[in-house]
Short mmCIF file of C-alpha atoms in Angstrom, two decimals:
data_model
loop_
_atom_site.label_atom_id
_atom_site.label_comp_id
_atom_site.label_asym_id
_atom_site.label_seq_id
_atom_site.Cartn_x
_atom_site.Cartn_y
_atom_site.Cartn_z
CA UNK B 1462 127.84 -67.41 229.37
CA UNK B 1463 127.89 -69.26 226.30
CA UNK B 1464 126.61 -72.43 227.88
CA UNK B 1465 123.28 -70.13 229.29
CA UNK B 1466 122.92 -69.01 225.36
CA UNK B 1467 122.86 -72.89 224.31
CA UNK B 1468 120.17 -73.37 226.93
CA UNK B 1469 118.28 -70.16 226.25
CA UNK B 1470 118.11 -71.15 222.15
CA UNK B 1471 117.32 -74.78 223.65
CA UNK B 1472 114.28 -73.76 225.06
CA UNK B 1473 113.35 -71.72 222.15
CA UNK B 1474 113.40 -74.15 219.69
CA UNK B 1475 111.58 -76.68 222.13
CA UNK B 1476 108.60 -73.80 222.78
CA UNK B 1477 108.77 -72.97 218.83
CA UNK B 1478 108.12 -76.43 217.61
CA UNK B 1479 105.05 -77.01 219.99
CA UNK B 1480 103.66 -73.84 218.96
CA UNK B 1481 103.86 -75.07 214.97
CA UNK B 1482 103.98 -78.81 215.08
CA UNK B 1483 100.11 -78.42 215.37
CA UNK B 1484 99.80 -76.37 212.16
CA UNK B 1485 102.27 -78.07 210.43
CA UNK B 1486 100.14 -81.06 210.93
CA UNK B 1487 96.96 -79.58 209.78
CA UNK B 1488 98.80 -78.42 206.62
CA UNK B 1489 100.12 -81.36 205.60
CA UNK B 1490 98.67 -83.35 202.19
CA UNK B 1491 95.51 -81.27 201.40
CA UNK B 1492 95.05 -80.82 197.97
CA UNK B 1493 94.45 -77.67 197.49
CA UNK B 1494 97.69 -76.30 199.61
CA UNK B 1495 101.13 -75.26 198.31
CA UNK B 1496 103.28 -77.97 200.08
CA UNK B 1497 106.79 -76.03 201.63
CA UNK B 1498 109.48 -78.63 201.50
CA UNK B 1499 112.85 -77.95 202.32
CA UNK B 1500 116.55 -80.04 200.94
CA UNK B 1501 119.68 -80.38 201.93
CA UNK B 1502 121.92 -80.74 198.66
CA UNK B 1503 120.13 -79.19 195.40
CA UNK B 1504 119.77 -82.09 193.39
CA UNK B 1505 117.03 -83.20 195.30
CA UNK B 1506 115.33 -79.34 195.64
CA UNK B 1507 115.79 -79.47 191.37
CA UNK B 1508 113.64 -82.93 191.38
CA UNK B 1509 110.89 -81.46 194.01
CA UNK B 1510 110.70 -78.04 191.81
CA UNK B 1511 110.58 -80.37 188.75
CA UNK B 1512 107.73 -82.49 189.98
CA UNK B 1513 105.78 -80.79 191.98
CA UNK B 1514 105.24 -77.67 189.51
CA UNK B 1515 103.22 -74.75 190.97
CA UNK B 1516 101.97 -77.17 194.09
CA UNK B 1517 105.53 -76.89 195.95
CA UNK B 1518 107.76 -74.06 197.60
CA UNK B 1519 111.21 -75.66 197.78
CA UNK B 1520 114.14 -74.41 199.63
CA UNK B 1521 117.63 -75.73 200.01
CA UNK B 1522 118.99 -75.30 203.47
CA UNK B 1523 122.53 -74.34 202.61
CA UNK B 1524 123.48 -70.89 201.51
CA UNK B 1525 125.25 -70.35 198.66
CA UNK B 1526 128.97 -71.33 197.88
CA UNK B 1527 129.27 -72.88 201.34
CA UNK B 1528 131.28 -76.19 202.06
CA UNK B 1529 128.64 -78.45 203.02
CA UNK B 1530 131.55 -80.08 205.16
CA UNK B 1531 131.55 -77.99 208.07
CA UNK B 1532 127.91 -76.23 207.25
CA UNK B 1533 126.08 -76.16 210.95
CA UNK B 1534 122.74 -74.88 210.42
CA UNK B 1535 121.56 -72.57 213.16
CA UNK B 1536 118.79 -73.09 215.61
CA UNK B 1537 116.95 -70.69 214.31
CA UNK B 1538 116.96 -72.01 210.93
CA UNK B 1539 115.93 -75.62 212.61
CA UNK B 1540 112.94 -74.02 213.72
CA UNK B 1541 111.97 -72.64 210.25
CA UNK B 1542 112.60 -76.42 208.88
CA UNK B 1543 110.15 -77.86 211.34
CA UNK B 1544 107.15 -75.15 210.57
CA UNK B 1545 107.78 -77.17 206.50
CA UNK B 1546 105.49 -79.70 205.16
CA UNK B 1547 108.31 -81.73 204.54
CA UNK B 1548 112.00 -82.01 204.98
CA UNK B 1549 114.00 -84.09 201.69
CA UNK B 1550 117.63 -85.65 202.40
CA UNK B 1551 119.46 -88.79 200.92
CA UNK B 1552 120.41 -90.79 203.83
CA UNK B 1553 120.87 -90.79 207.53
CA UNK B 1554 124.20 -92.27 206.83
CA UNK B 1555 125.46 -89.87 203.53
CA UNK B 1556 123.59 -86.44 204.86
CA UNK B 1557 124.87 -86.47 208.31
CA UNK B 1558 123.55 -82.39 208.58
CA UNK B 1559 119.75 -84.06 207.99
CA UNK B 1560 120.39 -86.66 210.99
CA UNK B 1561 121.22 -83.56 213.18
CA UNK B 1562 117.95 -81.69 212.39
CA UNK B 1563 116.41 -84.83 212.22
CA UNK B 1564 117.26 -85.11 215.88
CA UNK B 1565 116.85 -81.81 217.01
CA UNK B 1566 113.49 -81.47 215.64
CA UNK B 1567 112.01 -84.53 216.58
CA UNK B 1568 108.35 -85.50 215.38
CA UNK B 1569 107.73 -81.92 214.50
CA UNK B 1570 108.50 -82.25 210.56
CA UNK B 1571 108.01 -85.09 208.14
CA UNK B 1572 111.71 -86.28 207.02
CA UNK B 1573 112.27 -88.17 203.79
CA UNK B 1574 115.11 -90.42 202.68
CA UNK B 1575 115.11 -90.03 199.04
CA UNK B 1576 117.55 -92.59 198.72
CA UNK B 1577 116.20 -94.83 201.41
CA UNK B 1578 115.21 -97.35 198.70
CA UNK B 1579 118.40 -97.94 197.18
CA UNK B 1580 119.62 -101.22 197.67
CA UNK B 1581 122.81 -102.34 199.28
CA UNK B 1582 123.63 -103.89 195.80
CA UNK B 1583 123.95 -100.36 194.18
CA UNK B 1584 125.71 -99.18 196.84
CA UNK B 1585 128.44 -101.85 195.90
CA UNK B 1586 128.34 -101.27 192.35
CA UNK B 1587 128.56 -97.47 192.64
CA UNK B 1588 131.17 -97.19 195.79
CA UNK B 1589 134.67 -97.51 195.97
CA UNK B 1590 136.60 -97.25 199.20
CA UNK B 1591 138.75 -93.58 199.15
CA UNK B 1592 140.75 -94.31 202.09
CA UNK B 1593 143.98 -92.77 200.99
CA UNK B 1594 145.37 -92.19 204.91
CA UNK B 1595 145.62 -88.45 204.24
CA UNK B 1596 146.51 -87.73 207.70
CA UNK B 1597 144.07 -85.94 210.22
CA UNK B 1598 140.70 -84.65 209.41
CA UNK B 1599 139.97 -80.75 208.05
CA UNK B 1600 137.13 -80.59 210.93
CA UNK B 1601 133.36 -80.74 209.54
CA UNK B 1602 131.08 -83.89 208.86
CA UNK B 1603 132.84 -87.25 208.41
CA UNK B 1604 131.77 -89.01 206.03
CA UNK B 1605 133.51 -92.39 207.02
CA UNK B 1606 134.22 -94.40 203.77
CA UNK B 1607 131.21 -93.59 202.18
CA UNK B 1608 131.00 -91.22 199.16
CA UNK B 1609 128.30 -89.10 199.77
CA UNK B 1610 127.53 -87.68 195.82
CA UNK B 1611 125.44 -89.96 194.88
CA UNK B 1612 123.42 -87.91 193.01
CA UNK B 1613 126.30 -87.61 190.57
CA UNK B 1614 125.37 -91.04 189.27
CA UNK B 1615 122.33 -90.58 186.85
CA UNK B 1616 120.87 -93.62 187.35
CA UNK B 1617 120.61 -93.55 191.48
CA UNK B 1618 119.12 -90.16 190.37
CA UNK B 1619 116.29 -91.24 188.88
CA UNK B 1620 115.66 -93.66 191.49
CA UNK B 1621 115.73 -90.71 193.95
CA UNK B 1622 113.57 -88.70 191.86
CA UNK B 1623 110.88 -91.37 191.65
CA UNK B 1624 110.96 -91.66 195.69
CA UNK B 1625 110.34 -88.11 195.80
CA UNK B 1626 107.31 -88.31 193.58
CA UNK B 1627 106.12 -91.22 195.18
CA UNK B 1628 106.34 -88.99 198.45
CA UNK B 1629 104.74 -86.05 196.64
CA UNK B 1630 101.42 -88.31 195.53
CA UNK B 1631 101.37 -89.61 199.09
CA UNK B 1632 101.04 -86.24 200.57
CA UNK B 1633 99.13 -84.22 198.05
CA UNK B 1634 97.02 -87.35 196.06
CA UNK B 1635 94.56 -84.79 193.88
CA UNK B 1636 97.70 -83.70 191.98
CA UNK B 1637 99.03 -87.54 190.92
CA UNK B 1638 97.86 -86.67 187.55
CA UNK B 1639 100.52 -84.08 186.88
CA UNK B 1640 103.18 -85.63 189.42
CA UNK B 1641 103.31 -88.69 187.24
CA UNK B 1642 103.28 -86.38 184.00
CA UNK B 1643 106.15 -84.39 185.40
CA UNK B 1644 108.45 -87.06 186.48
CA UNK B 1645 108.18 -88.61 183.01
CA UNK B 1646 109.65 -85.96 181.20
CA UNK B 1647 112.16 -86.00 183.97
CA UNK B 1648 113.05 -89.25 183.92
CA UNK B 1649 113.56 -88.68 180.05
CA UNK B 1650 115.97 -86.28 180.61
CA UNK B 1651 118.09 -88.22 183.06
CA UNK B 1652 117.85 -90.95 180.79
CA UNK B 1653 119.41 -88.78 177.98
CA UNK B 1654 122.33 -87.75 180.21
CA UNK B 1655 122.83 -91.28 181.08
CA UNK B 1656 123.22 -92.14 177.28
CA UNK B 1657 126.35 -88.89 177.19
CA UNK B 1658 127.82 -90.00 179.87
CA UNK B 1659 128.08 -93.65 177.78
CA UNK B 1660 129.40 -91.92 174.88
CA UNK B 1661 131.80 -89.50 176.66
CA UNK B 1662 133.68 -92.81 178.34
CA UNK B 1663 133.40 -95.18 176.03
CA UNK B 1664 136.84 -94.90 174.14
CA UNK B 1665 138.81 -92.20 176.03
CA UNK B 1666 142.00 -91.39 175.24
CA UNK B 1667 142.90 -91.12 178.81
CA UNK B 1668 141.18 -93.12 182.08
CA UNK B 1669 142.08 -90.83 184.98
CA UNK B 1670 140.28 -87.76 185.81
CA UNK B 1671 142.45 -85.63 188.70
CA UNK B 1672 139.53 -83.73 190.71
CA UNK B 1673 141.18 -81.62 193.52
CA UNK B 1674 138.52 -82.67 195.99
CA UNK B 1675 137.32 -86.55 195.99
CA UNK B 1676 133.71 -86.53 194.62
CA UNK B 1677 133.59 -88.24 192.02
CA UNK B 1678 133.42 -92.36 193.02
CA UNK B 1679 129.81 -92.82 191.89
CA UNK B 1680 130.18 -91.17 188.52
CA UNK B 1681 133.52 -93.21 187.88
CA UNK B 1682 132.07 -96.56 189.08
CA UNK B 1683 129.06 -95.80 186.86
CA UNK B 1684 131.02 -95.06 183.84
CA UNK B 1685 134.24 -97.14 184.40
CA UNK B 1686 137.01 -94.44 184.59
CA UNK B 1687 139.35 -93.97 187.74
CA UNK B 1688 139.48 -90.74 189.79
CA UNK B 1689 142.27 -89.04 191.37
CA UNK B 1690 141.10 -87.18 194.41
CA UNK B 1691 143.99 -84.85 195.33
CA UNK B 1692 142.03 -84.70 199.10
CA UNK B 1693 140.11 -86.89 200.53
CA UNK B 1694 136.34 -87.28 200.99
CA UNK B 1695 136.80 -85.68 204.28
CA UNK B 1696 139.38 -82.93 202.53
CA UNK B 1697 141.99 -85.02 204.12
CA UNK B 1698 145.48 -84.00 202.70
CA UNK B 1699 147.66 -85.69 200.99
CA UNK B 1700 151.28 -86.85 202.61
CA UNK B 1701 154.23 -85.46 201.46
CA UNK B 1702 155.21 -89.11 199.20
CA UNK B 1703 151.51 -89.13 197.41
CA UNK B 1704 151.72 -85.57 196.77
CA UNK B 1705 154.85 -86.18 195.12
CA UNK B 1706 153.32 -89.52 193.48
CA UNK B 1707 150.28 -87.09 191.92
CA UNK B 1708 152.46 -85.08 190.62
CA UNK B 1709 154.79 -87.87 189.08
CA UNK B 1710 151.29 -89.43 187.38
CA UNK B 1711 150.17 -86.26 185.78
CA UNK B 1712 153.46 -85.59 184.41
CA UNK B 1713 154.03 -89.62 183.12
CA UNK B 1714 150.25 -89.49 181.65
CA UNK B 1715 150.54 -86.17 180.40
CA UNK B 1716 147.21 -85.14 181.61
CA UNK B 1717 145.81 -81.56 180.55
CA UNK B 1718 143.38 -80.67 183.38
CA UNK B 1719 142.86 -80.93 187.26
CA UNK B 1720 138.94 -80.34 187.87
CA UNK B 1721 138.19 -78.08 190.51
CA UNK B 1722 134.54 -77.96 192.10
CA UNK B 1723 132.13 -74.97 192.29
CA UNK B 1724 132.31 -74.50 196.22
CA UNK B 1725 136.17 -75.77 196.92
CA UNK B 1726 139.44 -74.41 197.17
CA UNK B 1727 142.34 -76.09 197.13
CA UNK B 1728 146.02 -74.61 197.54
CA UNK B 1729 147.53 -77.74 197.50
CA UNK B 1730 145.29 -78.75 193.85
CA UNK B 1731 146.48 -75.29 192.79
CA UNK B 1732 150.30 -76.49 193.68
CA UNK B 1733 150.08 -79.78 191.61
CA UNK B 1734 148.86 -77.52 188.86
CA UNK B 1735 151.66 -75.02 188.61
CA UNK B 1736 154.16 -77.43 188.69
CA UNK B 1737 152.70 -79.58 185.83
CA UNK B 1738 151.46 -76.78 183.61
CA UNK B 1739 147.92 -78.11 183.56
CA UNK B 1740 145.04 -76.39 183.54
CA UNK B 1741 142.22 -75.94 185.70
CA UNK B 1742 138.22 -76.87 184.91
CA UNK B 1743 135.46 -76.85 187.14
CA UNK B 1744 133.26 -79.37 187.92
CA UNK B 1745 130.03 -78.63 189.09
CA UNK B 1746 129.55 -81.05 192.12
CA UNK B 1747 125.86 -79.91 192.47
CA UNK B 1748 125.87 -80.00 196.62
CA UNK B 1749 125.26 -76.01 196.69
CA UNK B 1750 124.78 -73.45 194.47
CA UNK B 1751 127.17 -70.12 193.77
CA UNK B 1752 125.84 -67.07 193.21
CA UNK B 1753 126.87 -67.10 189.74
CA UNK B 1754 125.00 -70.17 189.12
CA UNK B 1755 121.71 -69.11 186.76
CA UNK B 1756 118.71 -69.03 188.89
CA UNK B 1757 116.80 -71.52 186.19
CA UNK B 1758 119.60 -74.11 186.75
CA UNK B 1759 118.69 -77.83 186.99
CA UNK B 1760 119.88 -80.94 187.69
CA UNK B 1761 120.13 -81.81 184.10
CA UNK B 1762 121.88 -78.80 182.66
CA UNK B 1763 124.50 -78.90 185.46
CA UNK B 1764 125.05 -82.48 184.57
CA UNK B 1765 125.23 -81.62 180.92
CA UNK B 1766 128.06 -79.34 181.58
CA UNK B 1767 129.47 -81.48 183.50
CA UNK B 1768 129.40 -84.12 180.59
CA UNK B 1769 131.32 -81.72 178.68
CA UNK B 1770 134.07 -81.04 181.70
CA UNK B 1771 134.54 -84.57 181.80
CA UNK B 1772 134.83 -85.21 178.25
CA UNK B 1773 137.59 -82.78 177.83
CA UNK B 1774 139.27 -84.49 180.64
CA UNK B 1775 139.30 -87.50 179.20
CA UNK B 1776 139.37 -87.47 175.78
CA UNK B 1777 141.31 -83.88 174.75
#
């Protein structure tokens, strides 16, 4: 039975996409239409809404609070992505839930790689390799070695940001006036958060930030501190002799906070933390949005507070 559901929603989403990849078509870059472009993580739906203005409906495909590790967006939902003007995603490689659409939906929707034009240089200067053996897998997207926030380094940011208004001016060229305008005061912005983040690490008292979920590579090879992911990239778990290693570090560098992100849990984070009497602070890894999240959040006030989280972490 549930193999003749598969087939039945198979067929559905092949007749749905040839009944709207010829609208979709006819949609796409006139001036005087209101583009729909869908994300995945909501850093890049913050730089579309930014930068396009009035001439954009953006929507980030993952619900609210949701792990983006093991999010599986329905066929359904695939269908609604392919009827868009355009579909926004870092990588093939670091948004492995784009690649899936991507292949599901064919030629039916334009896909862009915001951070298709970073060069394998960055990469080298903003990665470091998380491998900490944490046993088996929690399920979900693997990642491989490859941090997948990039978005939490302000600099590969604003290189994203400009891709996507490059992308915008390709597709809607009567409004490059006010794309250029907008992504200037952007880029300001990101600019200024680049300049707190310098400040915030450039005497700490401390160099470790413990984070209960690994997230944080590009921001700490950016800024030059050292994270402690207490899981892996993958939410890999820690063996019983580096849990006990953690725990031995936090204590020896009397450190005052483990940072816990917005959509996470973590009992084992939560264990580390009773037993050394820290306490906890969230981090705001920007993948998804919580409901408690203001609905006239940005990418540069969550970074802000997150400035302040990681301040406190490092310097109180």
């Amino acid at each position: 039975m549930k193999k003749i559901i598969t087939l039945m929603f198979s067929v559905l989403l092949v007749l749905a996409l040839a009944a709207c990849s010829n609208e979709t078509a006819d949609n796409t870059g006139n001036d005087g239409d209101t583009l729909t472009i869908y994300t995945t993580v909501f850093p890049l739906k913050s730089f579309v809404e930014q930068i396009g203005g009035d001439t954009v409906e953006v929507e980030t495909i993952y619900p609210n609070g949701v792990d983006v590790h093991s999010y599986e967006p329905t066929q359904r939902e695939m269908i609604e992505y392919a009827d868009g003007d355009l579909f926004v995603y870092t990588t093939d490689t670091l948004d492995p839930v784009a690649e899936k659409i991507k292949s599901a939906v064919g030629d039916h929707s334009n896909f862009f790689a915001a951070a298709g034009g970073i060069s394998e240089e960055d990469y080298v200067e903003t990665h470091h390799d998380h491998d900490h053996g944490h046993g088996e897998e929690a399920g979900g997207h693997d990642h491989g070695s490859e941090d997948p926030h990039i978005w939490l380094d302000p600099m590969i940011s604003l290189q994203m940001a400009e891709a996507v208004k490059d992308q915008l001016i390709e597709m809607n060229p009567g409004q490059k006036a006010l794309y250029n305008e907008n992504f200037e005061i952007l880029k300001n912005d990101i600019e200024a958060l680049d300049a707190e983040f310098k400040a915030v690490t450039e005497s700490p008292k401390r160099n470790s930030v413990y984070i209960s979920h690994e997230s944080l590579g590009y921001l700490a090879a950016r800024y030059h501190f050292n994270q402690v992911g207490i899981t892996g990239l993958n939410n890999q778990k820690p063996s019983q002799q580096e849990l006990t290693e953690i725990i031995e570090n936090v204590e020896a560098q009397d450190v005052p906070y483990i940072l816990y992100e917005q959509n996470l849990t973590s009992k084992i984070a939560d264990t580390i933390r009773r037993q050394t009497d820290t306490e906890p602070l969230e981090f705001h890894n920007l993948s998804v949005l919580t409901d408690k999240d203001p609905g006239d959040a940005t990418y540069q006030s969550f970074m802000r507070e997150n400035a302040e989280v990681l301040d406190k972490a490092l310097n109180e």
